[in-house]
Coordinates of C-alpha atoms (C1' of nucleotides) in Angstrom, one line a residue:
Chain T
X1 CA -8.4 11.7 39.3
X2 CA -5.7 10.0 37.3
X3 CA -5.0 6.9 38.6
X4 CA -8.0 4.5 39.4
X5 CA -5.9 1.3 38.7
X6 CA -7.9 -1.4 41.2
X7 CA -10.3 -1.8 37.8
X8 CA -10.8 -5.1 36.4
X9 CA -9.4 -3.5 33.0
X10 CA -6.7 -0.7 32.7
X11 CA -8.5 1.8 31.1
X12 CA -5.2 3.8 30.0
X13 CA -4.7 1.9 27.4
X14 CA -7.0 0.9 24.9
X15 CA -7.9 -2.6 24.7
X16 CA -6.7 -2.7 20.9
X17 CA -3.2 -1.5 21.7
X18 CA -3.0 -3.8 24.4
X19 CA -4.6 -6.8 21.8
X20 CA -1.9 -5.6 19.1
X21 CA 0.6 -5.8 21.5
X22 CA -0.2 -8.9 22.7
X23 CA -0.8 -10.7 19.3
X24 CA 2.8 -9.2 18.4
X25 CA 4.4 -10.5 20.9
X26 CA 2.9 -14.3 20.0
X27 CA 3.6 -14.1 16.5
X28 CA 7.5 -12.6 17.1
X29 CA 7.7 -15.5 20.1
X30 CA 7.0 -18.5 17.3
X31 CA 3.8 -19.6 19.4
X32 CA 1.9 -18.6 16.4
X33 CA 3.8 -20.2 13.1
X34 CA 4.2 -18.6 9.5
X35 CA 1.4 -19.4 7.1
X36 CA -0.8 -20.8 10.7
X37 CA -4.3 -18.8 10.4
X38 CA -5.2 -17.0 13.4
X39 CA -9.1 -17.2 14.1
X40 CA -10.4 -14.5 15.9
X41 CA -11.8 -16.3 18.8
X42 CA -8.2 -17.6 19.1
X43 CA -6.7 -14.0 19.5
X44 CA -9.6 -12.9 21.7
X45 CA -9.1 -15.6 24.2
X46 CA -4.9 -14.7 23.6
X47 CA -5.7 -11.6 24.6
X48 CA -8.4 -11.4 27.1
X49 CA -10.0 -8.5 24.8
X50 CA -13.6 -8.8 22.8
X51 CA -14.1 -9.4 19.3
X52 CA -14.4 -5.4 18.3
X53 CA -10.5 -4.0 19.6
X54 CA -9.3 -7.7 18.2
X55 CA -10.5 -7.1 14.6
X56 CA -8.9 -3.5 14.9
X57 CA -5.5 -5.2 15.7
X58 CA -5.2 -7.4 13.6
X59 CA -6.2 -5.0 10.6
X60 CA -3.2 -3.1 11.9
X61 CA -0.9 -5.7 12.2
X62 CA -1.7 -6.6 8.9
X63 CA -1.1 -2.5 7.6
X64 CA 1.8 -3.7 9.4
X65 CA 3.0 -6.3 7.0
X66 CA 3.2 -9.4 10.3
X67 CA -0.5 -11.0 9.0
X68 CA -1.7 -11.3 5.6
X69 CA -5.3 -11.4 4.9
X70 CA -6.7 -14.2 3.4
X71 CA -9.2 -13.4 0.5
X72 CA -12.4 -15.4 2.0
X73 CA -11.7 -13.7 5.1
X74 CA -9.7 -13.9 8.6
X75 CA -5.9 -13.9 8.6
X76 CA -2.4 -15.4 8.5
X77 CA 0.9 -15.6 10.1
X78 CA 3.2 -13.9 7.0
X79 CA 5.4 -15.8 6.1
X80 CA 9.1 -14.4 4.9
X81 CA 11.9 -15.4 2.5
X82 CA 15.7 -15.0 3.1
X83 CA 15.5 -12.8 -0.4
X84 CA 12.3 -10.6 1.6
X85 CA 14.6 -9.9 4.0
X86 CA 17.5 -8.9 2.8
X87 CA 15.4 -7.1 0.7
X88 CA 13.9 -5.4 3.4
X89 CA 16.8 -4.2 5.1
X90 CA 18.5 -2.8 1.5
X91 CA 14.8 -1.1 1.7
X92 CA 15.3 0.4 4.4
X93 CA 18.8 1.3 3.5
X94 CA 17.5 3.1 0.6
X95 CA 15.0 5.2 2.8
X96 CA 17.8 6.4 5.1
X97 CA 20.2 7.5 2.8
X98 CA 17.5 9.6 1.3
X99 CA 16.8 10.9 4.8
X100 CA 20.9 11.5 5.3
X101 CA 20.9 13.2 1.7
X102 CA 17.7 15.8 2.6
X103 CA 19.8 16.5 6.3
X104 CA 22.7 17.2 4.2
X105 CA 21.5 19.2 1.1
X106 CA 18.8 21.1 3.5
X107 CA 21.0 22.0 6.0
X108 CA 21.4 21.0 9.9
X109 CA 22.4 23.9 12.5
X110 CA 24.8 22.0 15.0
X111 CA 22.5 22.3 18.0
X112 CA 20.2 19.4 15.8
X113 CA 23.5 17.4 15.2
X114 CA 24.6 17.6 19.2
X115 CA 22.2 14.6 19.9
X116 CA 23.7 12.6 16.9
X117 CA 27.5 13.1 17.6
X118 CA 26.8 12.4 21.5
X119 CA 25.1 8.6 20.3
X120 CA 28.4 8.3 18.5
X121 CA 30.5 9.3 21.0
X122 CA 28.6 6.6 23.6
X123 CA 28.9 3.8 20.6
X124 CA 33.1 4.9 20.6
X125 CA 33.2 4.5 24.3
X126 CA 31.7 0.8 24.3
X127 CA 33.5 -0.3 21.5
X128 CA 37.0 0.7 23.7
X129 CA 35.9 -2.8 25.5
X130 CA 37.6 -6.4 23.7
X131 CA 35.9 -8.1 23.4
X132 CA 32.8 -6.8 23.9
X133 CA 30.5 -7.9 26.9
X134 CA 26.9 -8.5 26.6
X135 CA 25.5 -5.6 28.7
X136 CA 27.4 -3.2 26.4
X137 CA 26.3 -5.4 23.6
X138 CA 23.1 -4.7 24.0
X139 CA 23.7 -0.9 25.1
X140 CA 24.6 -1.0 21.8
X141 CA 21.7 -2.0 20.2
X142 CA 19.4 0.4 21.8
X143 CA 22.3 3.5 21.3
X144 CA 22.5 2.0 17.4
X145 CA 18.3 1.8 16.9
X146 CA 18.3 5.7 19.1
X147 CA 21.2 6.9 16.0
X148 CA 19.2 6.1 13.4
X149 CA 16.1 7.5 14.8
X150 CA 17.8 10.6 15.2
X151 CA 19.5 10.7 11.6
X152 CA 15.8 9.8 10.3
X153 CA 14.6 12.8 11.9
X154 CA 17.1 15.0 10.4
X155 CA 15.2 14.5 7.0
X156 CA 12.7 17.1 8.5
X157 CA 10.4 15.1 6.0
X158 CA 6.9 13.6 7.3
X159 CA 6.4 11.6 4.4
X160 CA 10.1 10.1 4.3
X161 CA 9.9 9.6 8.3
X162 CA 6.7 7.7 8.3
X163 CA 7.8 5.6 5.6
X164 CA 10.6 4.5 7.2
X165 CA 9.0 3.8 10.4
X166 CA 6.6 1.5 7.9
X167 CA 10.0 0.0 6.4
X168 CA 11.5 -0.5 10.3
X169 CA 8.4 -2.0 11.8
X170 CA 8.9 -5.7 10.4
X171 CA 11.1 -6.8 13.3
X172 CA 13.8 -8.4 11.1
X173 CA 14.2 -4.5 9.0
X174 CA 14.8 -2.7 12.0
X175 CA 18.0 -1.1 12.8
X176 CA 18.4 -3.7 15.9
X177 CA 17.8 -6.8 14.6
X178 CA 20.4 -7.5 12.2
X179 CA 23.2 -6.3 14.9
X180 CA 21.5 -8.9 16.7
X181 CA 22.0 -11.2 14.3
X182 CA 25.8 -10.6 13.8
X183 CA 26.5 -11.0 17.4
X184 CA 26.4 -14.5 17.0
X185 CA 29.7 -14.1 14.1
X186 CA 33.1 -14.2 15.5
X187 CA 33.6 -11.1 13.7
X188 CA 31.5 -9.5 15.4
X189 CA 33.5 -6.6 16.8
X190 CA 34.9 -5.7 13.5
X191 CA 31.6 -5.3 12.1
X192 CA 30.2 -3.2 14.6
X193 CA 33.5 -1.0 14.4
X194 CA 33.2 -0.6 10.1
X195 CA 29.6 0.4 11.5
X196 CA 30.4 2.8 13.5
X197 CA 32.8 4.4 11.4
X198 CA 29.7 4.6 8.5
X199 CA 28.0 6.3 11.2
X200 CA 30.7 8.8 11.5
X201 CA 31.1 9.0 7.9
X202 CA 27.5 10.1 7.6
X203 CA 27.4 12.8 10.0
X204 CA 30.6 14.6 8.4
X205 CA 29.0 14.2 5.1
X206 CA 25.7 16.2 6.8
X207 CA 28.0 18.8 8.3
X208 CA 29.9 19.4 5.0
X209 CA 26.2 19.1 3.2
X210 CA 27.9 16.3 1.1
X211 CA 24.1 14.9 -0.3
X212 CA 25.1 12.3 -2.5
X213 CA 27.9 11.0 0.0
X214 CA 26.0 11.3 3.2
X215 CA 23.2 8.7 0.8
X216 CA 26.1 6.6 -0.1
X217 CA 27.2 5.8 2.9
X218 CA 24.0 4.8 4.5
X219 CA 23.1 2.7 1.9
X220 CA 26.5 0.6 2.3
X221 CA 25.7 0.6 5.9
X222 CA 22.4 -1.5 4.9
X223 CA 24.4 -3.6 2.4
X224 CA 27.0 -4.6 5.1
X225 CA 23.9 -6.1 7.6
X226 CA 22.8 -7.8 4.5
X227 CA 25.9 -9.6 4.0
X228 CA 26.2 -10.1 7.7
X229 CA 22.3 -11.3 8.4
X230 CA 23.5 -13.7 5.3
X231 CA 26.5 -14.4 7.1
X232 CA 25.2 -15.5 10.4
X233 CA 21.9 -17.3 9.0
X234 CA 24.6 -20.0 7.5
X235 CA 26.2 -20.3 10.6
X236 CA 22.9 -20.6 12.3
X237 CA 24.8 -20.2 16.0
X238 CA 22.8 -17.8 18.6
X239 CA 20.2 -17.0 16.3
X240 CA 17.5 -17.6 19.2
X241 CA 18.5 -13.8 20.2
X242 CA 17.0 -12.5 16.8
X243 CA 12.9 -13.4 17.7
X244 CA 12.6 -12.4 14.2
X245 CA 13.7 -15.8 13.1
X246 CA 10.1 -17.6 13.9
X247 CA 8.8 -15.9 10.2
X248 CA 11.5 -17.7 8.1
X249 CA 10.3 -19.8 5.8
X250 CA 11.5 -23.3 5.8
X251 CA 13.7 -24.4 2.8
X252 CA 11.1 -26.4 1.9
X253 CA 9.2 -22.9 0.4
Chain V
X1 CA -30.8 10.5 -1.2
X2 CA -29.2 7.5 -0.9
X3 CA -30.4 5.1 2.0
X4 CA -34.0 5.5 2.3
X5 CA -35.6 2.7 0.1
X6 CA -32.4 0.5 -0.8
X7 CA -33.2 -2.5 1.7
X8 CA -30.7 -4.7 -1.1
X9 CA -27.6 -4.3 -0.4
X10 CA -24.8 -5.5 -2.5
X11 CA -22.9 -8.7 -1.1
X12 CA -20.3 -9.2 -3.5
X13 CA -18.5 -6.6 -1.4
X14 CA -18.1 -6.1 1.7
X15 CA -19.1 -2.8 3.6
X16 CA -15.9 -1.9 5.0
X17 CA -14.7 -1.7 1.3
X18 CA -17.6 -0.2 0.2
X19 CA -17.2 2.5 3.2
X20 CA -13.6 3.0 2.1
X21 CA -13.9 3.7 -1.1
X22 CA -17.1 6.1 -0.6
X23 CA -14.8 8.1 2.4
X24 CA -11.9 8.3 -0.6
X25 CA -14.3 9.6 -2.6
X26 CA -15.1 12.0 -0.4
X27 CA -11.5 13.1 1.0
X28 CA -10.4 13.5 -2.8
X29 CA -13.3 15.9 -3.8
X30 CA -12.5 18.2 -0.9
X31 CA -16.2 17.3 0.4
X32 CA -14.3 17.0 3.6
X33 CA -11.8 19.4 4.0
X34 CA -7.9 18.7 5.4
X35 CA -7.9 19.1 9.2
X36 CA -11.4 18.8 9.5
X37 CA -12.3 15.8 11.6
X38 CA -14.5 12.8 10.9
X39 CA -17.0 11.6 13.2
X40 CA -18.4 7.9 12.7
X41 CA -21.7 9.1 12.7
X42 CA -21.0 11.5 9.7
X43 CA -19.2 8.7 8.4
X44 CA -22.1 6.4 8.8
X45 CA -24.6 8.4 7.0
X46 CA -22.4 9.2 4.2
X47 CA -21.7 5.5 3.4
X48 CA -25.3 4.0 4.6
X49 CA -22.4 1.4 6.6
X50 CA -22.9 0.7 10.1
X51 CA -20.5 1.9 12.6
X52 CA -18.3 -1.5 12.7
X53 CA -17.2 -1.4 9.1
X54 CA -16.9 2.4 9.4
X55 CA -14.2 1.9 11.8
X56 CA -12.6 -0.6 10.1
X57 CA -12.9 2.0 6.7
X58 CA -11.3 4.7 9.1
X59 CA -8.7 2.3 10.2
X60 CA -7.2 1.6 6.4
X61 CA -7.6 5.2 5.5
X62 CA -5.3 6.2 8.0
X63 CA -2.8 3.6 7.3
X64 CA -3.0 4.9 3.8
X65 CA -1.8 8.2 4.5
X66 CA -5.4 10.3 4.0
X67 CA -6.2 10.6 7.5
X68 CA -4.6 11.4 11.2
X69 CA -5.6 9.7 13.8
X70 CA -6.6 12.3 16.7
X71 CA -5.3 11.8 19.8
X72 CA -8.2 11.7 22.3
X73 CA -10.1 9.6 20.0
X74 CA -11.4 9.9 16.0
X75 CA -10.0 10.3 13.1
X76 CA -9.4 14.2 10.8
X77 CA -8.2 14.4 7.4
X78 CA -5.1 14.8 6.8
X79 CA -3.6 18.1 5.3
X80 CA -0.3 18.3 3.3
X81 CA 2.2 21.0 2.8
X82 CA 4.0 21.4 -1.1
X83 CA 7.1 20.2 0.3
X84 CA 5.0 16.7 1.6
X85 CA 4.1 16.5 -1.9
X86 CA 7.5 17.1 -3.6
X87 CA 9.4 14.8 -0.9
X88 CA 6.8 11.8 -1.4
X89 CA 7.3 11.8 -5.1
X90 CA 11.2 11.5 -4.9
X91 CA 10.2 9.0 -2.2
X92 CA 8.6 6.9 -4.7
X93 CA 11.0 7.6 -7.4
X94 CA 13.4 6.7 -4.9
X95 CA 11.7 3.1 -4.6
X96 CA 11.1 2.7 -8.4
X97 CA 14.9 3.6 -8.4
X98 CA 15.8 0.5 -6.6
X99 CA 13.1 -2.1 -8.0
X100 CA 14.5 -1.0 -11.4
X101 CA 18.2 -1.7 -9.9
X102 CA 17.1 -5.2 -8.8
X103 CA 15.0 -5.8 -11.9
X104 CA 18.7 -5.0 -13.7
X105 CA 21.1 -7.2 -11.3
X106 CA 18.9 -9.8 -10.8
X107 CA 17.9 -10.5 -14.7
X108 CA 15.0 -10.1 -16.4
X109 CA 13.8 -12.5 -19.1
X110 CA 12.7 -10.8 -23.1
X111 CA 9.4 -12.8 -22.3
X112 CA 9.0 -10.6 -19.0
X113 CA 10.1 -7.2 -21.1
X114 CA 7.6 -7.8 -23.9
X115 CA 5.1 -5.8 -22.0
X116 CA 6.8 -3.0 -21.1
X117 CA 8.2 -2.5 -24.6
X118 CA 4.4 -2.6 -25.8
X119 CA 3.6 -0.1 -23.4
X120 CA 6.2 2.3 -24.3
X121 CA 5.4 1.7 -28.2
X122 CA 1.7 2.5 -27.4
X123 CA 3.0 5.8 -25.8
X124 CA 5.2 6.3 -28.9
X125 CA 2.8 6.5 -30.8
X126 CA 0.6 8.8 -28.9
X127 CA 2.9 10.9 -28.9
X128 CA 3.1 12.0 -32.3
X129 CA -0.2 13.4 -31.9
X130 CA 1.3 17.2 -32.1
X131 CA -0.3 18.8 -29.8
X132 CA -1.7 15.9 -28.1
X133 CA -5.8 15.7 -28.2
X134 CA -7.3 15.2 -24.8
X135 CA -8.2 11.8 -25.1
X136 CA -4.5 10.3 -26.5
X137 CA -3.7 12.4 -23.3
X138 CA -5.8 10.5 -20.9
X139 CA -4.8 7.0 -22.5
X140 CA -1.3 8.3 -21.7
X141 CA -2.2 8.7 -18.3
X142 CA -3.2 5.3 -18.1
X143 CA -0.4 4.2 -19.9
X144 CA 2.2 5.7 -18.2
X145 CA 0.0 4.1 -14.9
X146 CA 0.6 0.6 -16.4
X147 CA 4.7 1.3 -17.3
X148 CA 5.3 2.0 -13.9
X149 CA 2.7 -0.9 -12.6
X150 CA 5.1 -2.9 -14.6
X151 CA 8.3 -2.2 -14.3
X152 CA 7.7 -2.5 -10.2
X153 CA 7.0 -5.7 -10.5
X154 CA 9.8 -6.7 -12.4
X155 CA 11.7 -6.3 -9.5
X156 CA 10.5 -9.3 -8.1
X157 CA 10.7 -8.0 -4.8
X158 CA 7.5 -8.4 -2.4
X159 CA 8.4 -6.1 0.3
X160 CA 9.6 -3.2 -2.1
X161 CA 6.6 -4.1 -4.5
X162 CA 4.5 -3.1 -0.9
X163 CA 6.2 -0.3 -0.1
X164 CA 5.9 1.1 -3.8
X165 CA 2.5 0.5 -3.6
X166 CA 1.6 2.1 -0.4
X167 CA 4.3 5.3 -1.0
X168 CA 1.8 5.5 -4.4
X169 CA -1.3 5.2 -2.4
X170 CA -1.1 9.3 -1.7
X171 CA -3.1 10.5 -4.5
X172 CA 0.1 12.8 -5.3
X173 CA 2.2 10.6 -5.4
X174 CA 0.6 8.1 -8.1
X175 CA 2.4 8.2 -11.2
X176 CA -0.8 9.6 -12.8
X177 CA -1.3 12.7 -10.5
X178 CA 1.6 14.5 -11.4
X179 CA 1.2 13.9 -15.4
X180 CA -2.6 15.5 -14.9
X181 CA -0.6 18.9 -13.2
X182 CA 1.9 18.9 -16.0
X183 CA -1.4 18.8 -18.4
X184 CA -1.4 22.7 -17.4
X185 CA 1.9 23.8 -18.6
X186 CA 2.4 25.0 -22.0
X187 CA 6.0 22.4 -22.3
X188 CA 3.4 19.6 -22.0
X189 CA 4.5 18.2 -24.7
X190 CA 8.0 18.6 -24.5
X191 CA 7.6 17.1 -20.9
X192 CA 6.0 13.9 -22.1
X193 CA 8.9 13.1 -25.0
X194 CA 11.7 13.1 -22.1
X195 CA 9.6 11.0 -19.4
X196 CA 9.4 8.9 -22.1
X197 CA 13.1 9.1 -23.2
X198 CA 13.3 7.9 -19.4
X199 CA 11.5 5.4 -19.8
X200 CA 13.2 4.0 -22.8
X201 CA 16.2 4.6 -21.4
X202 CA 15.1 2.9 -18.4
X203 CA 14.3 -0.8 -20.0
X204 CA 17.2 -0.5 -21.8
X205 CA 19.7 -0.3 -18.8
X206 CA 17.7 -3.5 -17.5
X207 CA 18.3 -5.4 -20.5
X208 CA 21.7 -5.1 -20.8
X209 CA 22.0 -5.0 -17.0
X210 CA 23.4 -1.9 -15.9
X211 CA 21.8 -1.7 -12.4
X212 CA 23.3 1.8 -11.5
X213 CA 21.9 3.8 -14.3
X214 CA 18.4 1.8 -14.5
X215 CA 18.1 3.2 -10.8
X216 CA 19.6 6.8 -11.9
X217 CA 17.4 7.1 -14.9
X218 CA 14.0 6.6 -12.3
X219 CA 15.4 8.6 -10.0
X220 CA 15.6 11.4 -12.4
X221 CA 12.7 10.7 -13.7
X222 CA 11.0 11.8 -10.1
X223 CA 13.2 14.9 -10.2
X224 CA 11.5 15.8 -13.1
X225 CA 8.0 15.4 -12.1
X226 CA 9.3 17.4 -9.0
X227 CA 9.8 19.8 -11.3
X228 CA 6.9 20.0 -13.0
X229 CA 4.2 19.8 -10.2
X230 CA 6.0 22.8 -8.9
X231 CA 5.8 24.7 -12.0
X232 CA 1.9 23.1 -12.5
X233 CA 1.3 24.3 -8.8
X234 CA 2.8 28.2 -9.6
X235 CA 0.3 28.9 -12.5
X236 CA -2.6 27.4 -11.4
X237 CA -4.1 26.3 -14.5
X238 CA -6.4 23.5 -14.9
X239 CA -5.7 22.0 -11.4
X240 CA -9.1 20.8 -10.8
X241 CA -7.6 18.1 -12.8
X242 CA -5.8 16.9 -9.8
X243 CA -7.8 16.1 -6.9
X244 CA -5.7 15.7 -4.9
X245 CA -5.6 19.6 -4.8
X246 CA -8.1 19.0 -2.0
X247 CA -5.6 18.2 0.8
X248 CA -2.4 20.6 0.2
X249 CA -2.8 23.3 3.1
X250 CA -3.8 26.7 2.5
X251 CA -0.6 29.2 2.3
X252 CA -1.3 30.0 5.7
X253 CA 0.6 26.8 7.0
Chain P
dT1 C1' -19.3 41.3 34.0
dG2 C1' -16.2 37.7 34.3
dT3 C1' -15.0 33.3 35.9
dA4 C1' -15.6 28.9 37.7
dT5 C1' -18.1 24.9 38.4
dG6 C1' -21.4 21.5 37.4
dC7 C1' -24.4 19.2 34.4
dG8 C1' -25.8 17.3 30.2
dC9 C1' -24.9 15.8 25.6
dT10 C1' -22.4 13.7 22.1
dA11 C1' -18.9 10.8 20.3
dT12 C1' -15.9 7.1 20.9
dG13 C1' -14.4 2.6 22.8
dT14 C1' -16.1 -1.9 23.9
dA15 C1' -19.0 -5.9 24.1
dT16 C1' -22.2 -8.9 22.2
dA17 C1' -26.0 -10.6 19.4
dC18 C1' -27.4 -11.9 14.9
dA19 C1' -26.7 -13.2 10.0
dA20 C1' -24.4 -15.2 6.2
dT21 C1' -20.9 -17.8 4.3
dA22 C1' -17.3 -21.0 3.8
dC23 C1' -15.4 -25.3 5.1
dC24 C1' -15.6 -30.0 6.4
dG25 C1' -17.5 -34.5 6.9
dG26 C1' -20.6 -38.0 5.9
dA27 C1' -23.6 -40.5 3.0
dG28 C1' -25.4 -42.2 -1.2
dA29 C1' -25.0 -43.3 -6.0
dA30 C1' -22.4 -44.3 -10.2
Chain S
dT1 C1' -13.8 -46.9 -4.8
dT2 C1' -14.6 -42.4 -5.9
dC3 C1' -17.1 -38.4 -6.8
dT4 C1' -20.8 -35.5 -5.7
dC5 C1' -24.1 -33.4 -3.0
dC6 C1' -26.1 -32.1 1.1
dG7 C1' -26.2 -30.6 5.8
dG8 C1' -24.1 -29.1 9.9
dT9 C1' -20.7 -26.4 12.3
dA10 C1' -17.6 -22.9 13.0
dT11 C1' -16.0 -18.4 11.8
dT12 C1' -16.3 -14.1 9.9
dG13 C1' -19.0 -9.8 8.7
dT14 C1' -22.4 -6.6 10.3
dA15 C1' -25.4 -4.2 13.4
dT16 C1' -26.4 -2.3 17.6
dA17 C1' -26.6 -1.7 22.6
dC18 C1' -24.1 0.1 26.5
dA19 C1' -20.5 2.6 29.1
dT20 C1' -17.4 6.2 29.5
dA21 C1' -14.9 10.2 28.7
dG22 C1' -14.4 14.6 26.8
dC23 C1' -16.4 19.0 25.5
dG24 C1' -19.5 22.8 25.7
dC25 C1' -22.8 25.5 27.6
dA26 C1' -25.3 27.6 31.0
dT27 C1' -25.9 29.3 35.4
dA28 C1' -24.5 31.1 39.7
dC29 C1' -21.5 33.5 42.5
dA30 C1' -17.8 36.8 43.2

DNA sequence: TGTATGCGCTATGTATACAATACCGGAGAA
DNA sequence: TTCTCCGGTATTGTATACATAGCGCATACA
């Protein structure tokens, strides 16, 4: 009795996923602007849900740092800085190489590292193609976002993971959207190799239960997207592949 | 007694705050213990709310970190192991580290110091109290509240201002919660003169911009609470100071 | 006596009605 | 012409009704 999907509504999923989905996906595309308020009739007819699982998405967009709440009530596109974002990437840089320096000083059998050394191993293989084309491009994006999970994970630490996950989920933080960005630089395949070999770095660091170089090296890792984002925001070319983009301030901020 | 007679309620705030902050309440004082779940009802006639704002009360708290969300539907409280406790304060010490590293690189006016050297002369001057009374002990745990208030903000960094915020909203992990354990242990005193040299330290290293050790000085400044709760948490002495006691899991975990 | 099935209850998810407030626009007076 | 006040409208906050799914208990049959 699974499957009765002929109903007006799928009932799978709730209708405040499916609203916070939906409102994510409009505020990521640009068709709702930074600083724009979003009136809750607006996001109901958006998303074809009623006014109750609407209120609980956008409360959880906002815990989600995309909408901002605005003090006499209802809420707004966030708007974000250049500075909030590189910010927020050297964030989440910070977070990881705490995770890779638990992994390391607590100790990771092998078997937990297999998973970790065969994402590398896949990144390796796609980098053997120059120059890179855009399928393994963006093999490489999901395999890059899959290795940081994993090394995240390693922590073993609930607290550390969930607040990364907090620190990844504004779309510009994540572990995919400044390789994203840098695809647009001519460099581009250097980058991703000095990347991959932080990657490497990190894992023999965990193995030899290095702590304090398995952290270093994930926090240069973060520092190298920032000056990369930085990079390919001046040279504005291709930047239509990061959605991210549409919560930029203007210069005008 | 509470929601017989009362047909005024109070509109200077709204219910779902009201509801939130009554649910805290109740989480913190162990009224509702961890992995016990919370049904709205319950949660209605605790906080006199209706169900709508009770949701939207449920909603925050589990964004904040005090409850799970259950996965066929409600809400439970959330129960924490000693290691959770210990990892989420480096986690935040982690964070202080880095707003103190940006507060060094990026400059920091003596206007924008002023307060945080009045604040550590206030403590100075508590601390001579030998012992120290209960009340200079209780302004030092607001004190101490207000340094670290402070010295996040100097970083001038909204995202990382956020995330220190919400890595703080763990009622162990608030600056204050770990001072109250240390309150137990006979190096009290001892324990508050080297925060404090941390913190000294700490404000010097942004002042004459030395961005590594301002971060190294918070960081180690976590370690040492780390320390200390553990120590607190062997000899359980006075812990009904810290109510957060209420949601670290029995030893049977 | 044990197990399985069905029924009923309760709790959650959703929709909507109602109330209060904030914002906007117009009109009148200084 | 501008400022202020008043009223209307639109939007949010709150309450509640309704539907549905999950859970437990009881009963019946093996």
């Amino acid at each position: 009795m699974k499957a009765a999907p002929e109903r007006e509504v799928d009932r799978s999923v709730s209708q405040t996923v499916k609203a916070q989905l939906a409102l994510r996906d409009q505020i990521l595309s640009g068709a709702l602007r930074p600083g724009e308020r979003i009136s809750e009739l607006q996001a109901v007819e958006m998303t074809g849900a009623s006014r109750t699982p609407v209120r609980m998405a956008l409360v959880r967009l906002e815990e989600e740092g995309l909408l901002e709440a605005i003090p006499s009530g209802g809420f707004m596109v966030k708007a974000f800085s250049e500075r909030d974002i590189s910010d927020s990437i050297e964030l989440r840089g910070t977070l990881e190489g705490l995770a890779a320096r638990f992994a390391a000083e607590r100790g990771v059998s092998a078997r937990e590292l297999e998973p970790l050394k065969e994402c590398l191993a896949a990144i390796d293989e796609l980098l053997r193609q120059v120059p890179i084309s855009i399928e393994a491009f963006s093999s490489y994006v999901a395999l890059n976002a899959r290795f940081h999970a994993l090394l995240t994970e390693l922590s073993r630490s609930p607290p550390l993971i969930r607040q990364i996950d907090r620190a990844s989920a504004l779309p510009f933080a994540s572990p995919s959207a400044f390789v994203m960005a840098q695809s647009a630089l001519p460099e581009a395949q250097q980058i991703l190799i000095i990347g991959q070999e932080h990657h490497r770095v990190v894992i023999d660091a965990i193995e030899n239960r290095e702590g304090a170089r398995a952290e270093a090296v994930m926090r240069e890792h973060a520092r190298l997207a920032v000056r990369n984002l930085r990079l390919a925001l001046r040279n504005r070319t291709h930047l239509d592949l990061l959605p991210a983009l549409a919560l930029i301030k203007t210069a005008t901020d």
